[in-house]
One Martini backbone bead per residue (centre of mass of N, CA, C, O) as a GRO file, in nm:
protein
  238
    1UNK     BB    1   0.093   0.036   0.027
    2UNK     BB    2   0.074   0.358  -0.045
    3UNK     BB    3   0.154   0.657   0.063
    4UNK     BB    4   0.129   0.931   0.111
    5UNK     BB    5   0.249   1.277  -0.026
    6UNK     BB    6   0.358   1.502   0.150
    7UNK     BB    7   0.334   1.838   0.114
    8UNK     BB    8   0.559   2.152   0.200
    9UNK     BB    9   0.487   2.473   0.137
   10UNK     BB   10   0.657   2.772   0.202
   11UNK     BB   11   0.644   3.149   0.264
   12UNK     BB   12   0.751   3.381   0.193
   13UNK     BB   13   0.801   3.745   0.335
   14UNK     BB   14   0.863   4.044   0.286
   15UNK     BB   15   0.902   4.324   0.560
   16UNK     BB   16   1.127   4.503   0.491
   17UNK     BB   17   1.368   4.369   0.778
   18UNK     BB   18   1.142   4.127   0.774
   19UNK     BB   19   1.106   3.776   0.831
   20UNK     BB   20   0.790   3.575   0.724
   21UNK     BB   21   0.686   3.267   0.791
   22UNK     BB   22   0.475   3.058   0.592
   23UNK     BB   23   0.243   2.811   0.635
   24UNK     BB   24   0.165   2.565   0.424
   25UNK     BB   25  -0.098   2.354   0.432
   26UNK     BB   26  -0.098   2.066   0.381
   27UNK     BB   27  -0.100   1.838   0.057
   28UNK     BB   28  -0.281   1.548  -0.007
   29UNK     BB   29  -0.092   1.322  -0.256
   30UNK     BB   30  -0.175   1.086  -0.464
   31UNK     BB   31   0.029   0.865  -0.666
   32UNK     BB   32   0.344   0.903  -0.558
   33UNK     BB   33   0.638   0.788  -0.574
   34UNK     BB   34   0.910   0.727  -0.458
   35UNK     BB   35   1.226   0.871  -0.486
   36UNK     BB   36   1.424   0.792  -0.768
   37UNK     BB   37   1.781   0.787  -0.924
   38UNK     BB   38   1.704   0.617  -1.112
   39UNK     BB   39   1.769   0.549  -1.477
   40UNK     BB   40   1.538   0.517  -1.668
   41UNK     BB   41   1.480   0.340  -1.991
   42UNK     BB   42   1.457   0.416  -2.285
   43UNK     BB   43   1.211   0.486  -2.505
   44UNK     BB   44   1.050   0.479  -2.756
   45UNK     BB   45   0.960   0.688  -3.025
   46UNK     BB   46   0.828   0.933  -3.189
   47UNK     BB   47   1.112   0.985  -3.425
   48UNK     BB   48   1.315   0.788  -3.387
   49UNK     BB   49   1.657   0.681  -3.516
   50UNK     BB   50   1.754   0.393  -3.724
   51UNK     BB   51   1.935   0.115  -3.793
   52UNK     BB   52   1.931  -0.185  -3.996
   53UNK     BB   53   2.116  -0.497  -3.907
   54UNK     BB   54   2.234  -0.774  -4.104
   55UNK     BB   55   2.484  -1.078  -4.074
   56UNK     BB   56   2.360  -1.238  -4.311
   57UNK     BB   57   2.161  -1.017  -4.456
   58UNK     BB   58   2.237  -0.729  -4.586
   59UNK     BB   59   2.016  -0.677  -4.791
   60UNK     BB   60   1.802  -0.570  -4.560
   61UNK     BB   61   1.886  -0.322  -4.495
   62UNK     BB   62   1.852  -0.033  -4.296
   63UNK     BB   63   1.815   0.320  -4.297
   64UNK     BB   64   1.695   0.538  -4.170
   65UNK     BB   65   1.455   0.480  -3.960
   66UNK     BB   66   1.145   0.573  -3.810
   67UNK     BB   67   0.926   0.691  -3.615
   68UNK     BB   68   0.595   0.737  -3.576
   69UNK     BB   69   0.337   0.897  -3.408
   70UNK     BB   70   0.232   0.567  -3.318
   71UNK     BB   71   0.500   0.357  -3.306
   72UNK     BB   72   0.547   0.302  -3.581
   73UNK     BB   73   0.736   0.081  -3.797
   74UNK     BB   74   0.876  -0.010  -4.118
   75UNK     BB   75   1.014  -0.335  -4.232
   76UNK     BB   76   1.152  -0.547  -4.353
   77UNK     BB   77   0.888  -0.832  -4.412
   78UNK     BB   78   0.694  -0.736  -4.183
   79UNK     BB   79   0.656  -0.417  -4.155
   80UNK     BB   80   0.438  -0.286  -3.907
   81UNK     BB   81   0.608  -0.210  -3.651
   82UNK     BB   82   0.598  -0.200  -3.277
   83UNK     BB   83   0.814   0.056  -3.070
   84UNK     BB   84   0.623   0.218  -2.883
   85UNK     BB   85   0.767   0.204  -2.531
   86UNK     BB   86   0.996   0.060  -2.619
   87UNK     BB   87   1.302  -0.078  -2.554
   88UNK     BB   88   1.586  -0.168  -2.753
   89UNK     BB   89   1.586  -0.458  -2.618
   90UNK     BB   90   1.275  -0.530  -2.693
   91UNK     BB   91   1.289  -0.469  -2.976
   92UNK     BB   92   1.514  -0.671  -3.087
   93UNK     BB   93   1.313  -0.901  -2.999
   94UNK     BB   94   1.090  -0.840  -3.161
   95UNK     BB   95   1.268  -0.873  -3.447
   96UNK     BB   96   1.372  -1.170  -3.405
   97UNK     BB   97   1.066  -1.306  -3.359
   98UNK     BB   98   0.973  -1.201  -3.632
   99UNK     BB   99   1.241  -1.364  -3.820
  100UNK     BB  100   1.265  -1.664  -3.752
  101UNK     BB  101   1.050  -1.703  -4.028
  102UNK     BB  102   1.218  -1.578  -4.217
  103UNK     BB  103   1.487  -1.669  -4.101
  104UNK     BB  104   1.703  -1.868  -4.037
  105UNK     BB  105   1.909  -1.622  -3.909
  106UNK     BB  106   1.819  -1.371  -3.684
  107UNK     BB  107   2.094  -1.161  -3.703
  108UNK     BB  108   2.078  -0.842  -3.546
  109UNK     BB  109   2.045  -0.526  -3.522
  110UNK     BB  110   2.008  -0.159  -3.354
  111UNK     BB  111   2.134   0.175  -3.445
  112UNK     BB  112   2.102   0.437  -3.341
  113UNK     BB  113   2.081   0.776  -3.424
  114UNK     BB  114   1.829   0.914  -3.293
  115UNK     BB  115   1.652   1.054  -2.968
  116UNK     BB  116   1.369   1.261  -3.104
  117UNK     BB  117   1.194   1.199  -2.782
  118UNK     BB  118   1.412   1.365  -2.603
  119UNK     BB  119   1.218   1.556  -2.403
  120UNK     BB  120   1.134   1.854  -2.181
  121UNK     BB  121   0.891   2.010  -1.962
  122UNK     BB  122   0.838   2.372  -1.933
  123UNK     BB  123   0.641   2.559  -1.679
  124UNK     BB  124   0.513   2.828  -1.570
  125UNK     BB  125   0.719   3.077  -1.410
  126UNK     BB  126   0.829   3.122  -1.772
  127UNK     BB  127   0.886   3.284  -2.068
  128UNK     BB  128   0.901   2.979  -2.251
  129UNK     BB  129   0.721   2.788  -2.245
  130UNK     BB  130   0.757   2.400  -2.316
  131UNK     BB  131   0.896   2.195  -2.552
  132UNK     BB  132   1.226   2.033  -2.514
  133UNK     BB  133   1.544   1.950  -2.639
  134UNK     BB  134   1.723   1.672  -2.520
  135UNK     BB  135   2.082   1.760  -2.564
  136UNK     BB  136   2.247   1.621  -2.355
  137UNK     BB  137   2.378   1.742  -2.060
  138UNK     BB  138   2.101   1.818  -1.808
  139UNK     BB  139   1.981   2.039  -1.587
  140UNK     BB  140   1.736   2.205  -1.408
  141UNK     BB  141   1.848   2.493  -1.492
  142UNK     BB  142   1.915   2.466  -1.794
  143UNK     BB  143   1.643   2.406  -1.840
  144UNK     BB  144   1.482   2.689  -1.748
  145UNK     BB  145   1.665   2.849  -1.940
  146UNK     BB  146   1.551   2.721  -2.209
  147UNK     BB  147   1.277   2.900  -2.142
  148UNK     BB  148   1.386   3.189  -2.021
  149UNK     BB  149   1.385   3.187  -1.758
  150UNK     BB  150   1.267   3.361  -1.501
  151UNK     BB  151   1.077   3.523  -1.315
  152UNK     BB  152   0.982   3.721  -1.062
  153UNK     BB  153   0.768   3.575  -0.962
  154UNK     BB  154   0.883   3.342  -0.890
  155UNK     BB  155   0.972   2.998  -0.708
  156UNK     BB  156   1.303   2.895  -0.728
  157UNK     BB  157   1.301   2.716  -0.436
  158UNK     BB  158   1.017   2.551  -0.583
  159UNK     BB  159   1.089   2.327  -0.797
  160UNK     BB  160   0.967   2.121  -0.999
  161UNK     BB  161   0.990   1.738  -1.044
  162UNK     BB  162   0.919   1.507  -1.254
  163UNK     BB  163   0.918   1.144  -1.286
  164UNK     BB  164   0.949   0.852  -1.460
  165UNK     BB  165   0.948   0.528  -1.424
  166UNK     BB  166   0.979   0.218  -1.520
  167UNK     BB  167   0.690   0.150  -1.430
  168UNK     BB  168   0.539   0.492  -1.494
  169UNK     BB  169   0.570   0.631  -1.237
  170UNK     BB  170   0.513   0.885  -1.042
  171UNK     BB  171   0.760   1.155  -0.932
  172UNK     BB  172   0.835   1.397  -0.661
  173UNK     BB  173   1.025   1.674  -0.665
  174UNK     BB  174   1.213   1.970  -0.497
  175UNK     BB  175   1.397   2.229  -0.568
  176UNK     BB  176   1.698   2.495  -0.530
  177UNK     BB  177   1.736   2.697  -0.761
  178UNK     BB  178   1.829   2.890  -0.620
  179UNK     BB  179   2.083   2.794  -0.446
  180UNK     BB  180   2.233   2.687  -0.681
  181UNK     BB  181   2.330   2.952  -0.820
  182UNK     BB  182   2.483   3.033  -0.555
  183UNK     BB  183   2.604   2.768  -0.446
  184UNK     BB  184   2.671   2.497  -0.619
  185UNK     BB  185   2.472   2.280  -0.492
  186UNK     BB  186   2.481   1.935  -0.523
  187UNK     BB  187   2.151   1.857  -0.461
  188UNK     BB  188   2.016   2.083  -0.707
  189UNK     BB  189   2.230   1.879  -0.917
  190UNK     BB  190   2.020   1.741  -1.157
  191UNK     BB  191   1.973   1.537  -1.378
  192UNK     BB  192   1.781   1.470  -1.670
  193UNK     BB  193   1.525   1.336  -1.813
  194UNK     BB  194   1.302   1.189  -2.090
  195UNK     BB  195   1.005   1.370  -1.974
  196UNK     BB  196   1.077   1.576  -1.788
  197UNK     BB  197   0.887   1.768  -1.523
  198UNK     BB  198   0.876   2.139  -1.504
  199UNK     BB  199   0.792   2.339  -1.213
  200UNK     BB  200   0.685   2.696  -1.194
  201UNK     BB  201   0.614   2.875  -0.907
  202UNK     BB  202   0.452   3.095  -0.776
  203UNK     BB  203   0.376   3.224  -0.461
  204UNK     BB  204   0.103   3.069  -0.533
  205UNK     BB  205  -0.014   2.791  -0.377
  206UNK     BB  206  -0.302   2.725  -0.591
  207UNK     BB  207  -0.083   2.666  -0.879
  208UNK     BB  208   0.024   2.393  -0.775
  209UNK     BB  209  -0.238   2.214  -0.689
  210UNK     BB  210  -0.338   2.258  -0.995
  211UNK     BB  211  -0.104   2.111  -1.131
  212UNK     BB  212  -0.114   1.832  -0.915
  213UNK     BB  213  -0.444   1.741  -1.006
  214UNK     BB  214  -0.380   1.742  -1.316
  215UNK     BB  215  -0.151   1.542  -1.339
  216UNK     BB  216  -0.309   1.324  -1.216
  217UNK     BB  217  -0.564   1.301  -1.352
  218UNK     BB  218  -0.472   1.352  -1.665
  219UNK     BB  219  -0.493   1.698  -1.760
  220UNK     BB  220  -0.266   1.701  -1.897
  221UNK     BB  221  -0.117   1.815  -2.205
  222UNK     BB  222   0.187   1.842  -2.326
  223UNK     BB  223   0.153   1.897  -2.640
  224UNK     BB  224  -0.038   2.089  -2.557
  225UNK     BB  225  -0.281   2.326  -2.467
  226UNK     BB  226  -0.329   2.497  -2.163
  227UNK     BB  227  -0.573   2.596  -1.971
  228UNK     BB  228  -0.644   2.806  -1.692
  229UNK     BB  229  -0.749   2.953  -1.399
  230UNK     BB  230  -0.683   3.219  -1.205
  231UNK     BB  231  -0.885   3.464  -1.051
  232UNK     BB  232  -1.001   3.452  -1.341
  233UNK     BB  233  -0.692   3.439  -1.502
  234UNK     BB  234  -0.585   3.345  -1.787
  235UNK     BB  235  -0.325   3.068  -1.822
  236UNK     BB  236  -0.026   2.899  -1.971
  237UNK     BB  237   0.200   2.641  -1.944
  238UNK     BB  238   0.189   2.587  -2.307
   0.00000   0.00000   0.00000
């Protein structure tokens, strides 16, 4: 049984020359697995391109191969194999056991060409939220700036990041991105990656409570524009 994981974030407000420590009461979110730094395994995705290799049959070769944006890729004999999902070896598994019937010794390999669905969301108050692509290590800030860096109003020092297990399962912790540009602390120097969800919240703590109750509910579409509300004035995440 999952217990349930309290989120509990604090709001500072300058007043002067004194700070005062605002307690918001914390959020009761189901549906988040313990956070483990473990790195997934990369999914094939629409867009990732590869080259099939053939050790005894080279005549069936084939270079950049590209994965459709339904899952699926034509390769020689089989037609359209679904790619989508599936690991690299899983993929290769996959390929091997629909050409047994087709040839005598189905030795193949898969070359990745382009891992083009690489790619990770940054919303909330940056300049310019959206879907960008993660090309080499990325960190949790230079994802950030990627999207055009912080706002003035945003709360740098609670970054969300959500990340899918290799199980699928969501995972959240969240980041002190000041922290960590002032004093290159590296407890909140994390490595991105594939399909990591950066949100970035204002100082209202009622935009975070509705950014995780759409990520669980799975009202978010990330390939989409999202609207909501907040105090009745229209918003966009991507």
């Amino acid at each position: 049984m999952r217990p349930n994981v309290l989120i509990a974030l604090s709001l500072t407000v300058m007043l002067g020359a004194c700070t005062q420590h605002i307690t918001i009461v914390p959020k009761q979110v189901d549906g988040f697995a313990p956070w483990s730094n473990e790195v997934p395994p990369h999914r094939l995705a629409g867009g990732d391109e590869f080259d099939l290799k053939f050790l005894l049959n080279p005549e069936l070769n084939d270079a950049k191969l590209v994965i459709g944006p339904d899952g699926r890729v034509t390769v020689p004999l089989l037609g359209d194999v679904v790619a989508g999902g599936l690991t690299l070896p899983e993929f290769r598994k996959k390929l091997q056991d629909g050409y047994a019937s087709k040839l005598r010794v189905a030795d193949l390999d898969v070359v990745v060409r382009n891992y083009a669905s690489s790619r990770i969301f940054v919303g909330g108050d940056v300049k310019t939220p959206g879907v960008l692509p993660l090309q080499g290590p990325t960190d949790a800030l230079q994802g950030v700036l990627m999207a055009g860096g912080f706002l003035p109003t945003s709360r740098s020092s609670e970054v969300v990041l959500i990340r899918r297990r290799a199980d699928n399962a969501p995972m959240l912790r969240t980041l002190n991105l000041r922290r960590y540009a002032g004093s290159a602390d590296m407890q909140d120097d994390l490595p991105l990656q594939p399909s990591d969800v950066i949100f970035v919240p204002k100082a209202d703590i009622a935009e975070f409570d509705l950014f995780v109750d759409q990520y669980l509910n799975q009202a978010l579409p990330f390939q989409k524009t999202l609207n909501y509300n907040l105090g009745g004035i229209g918003q966009s995440l991507f």
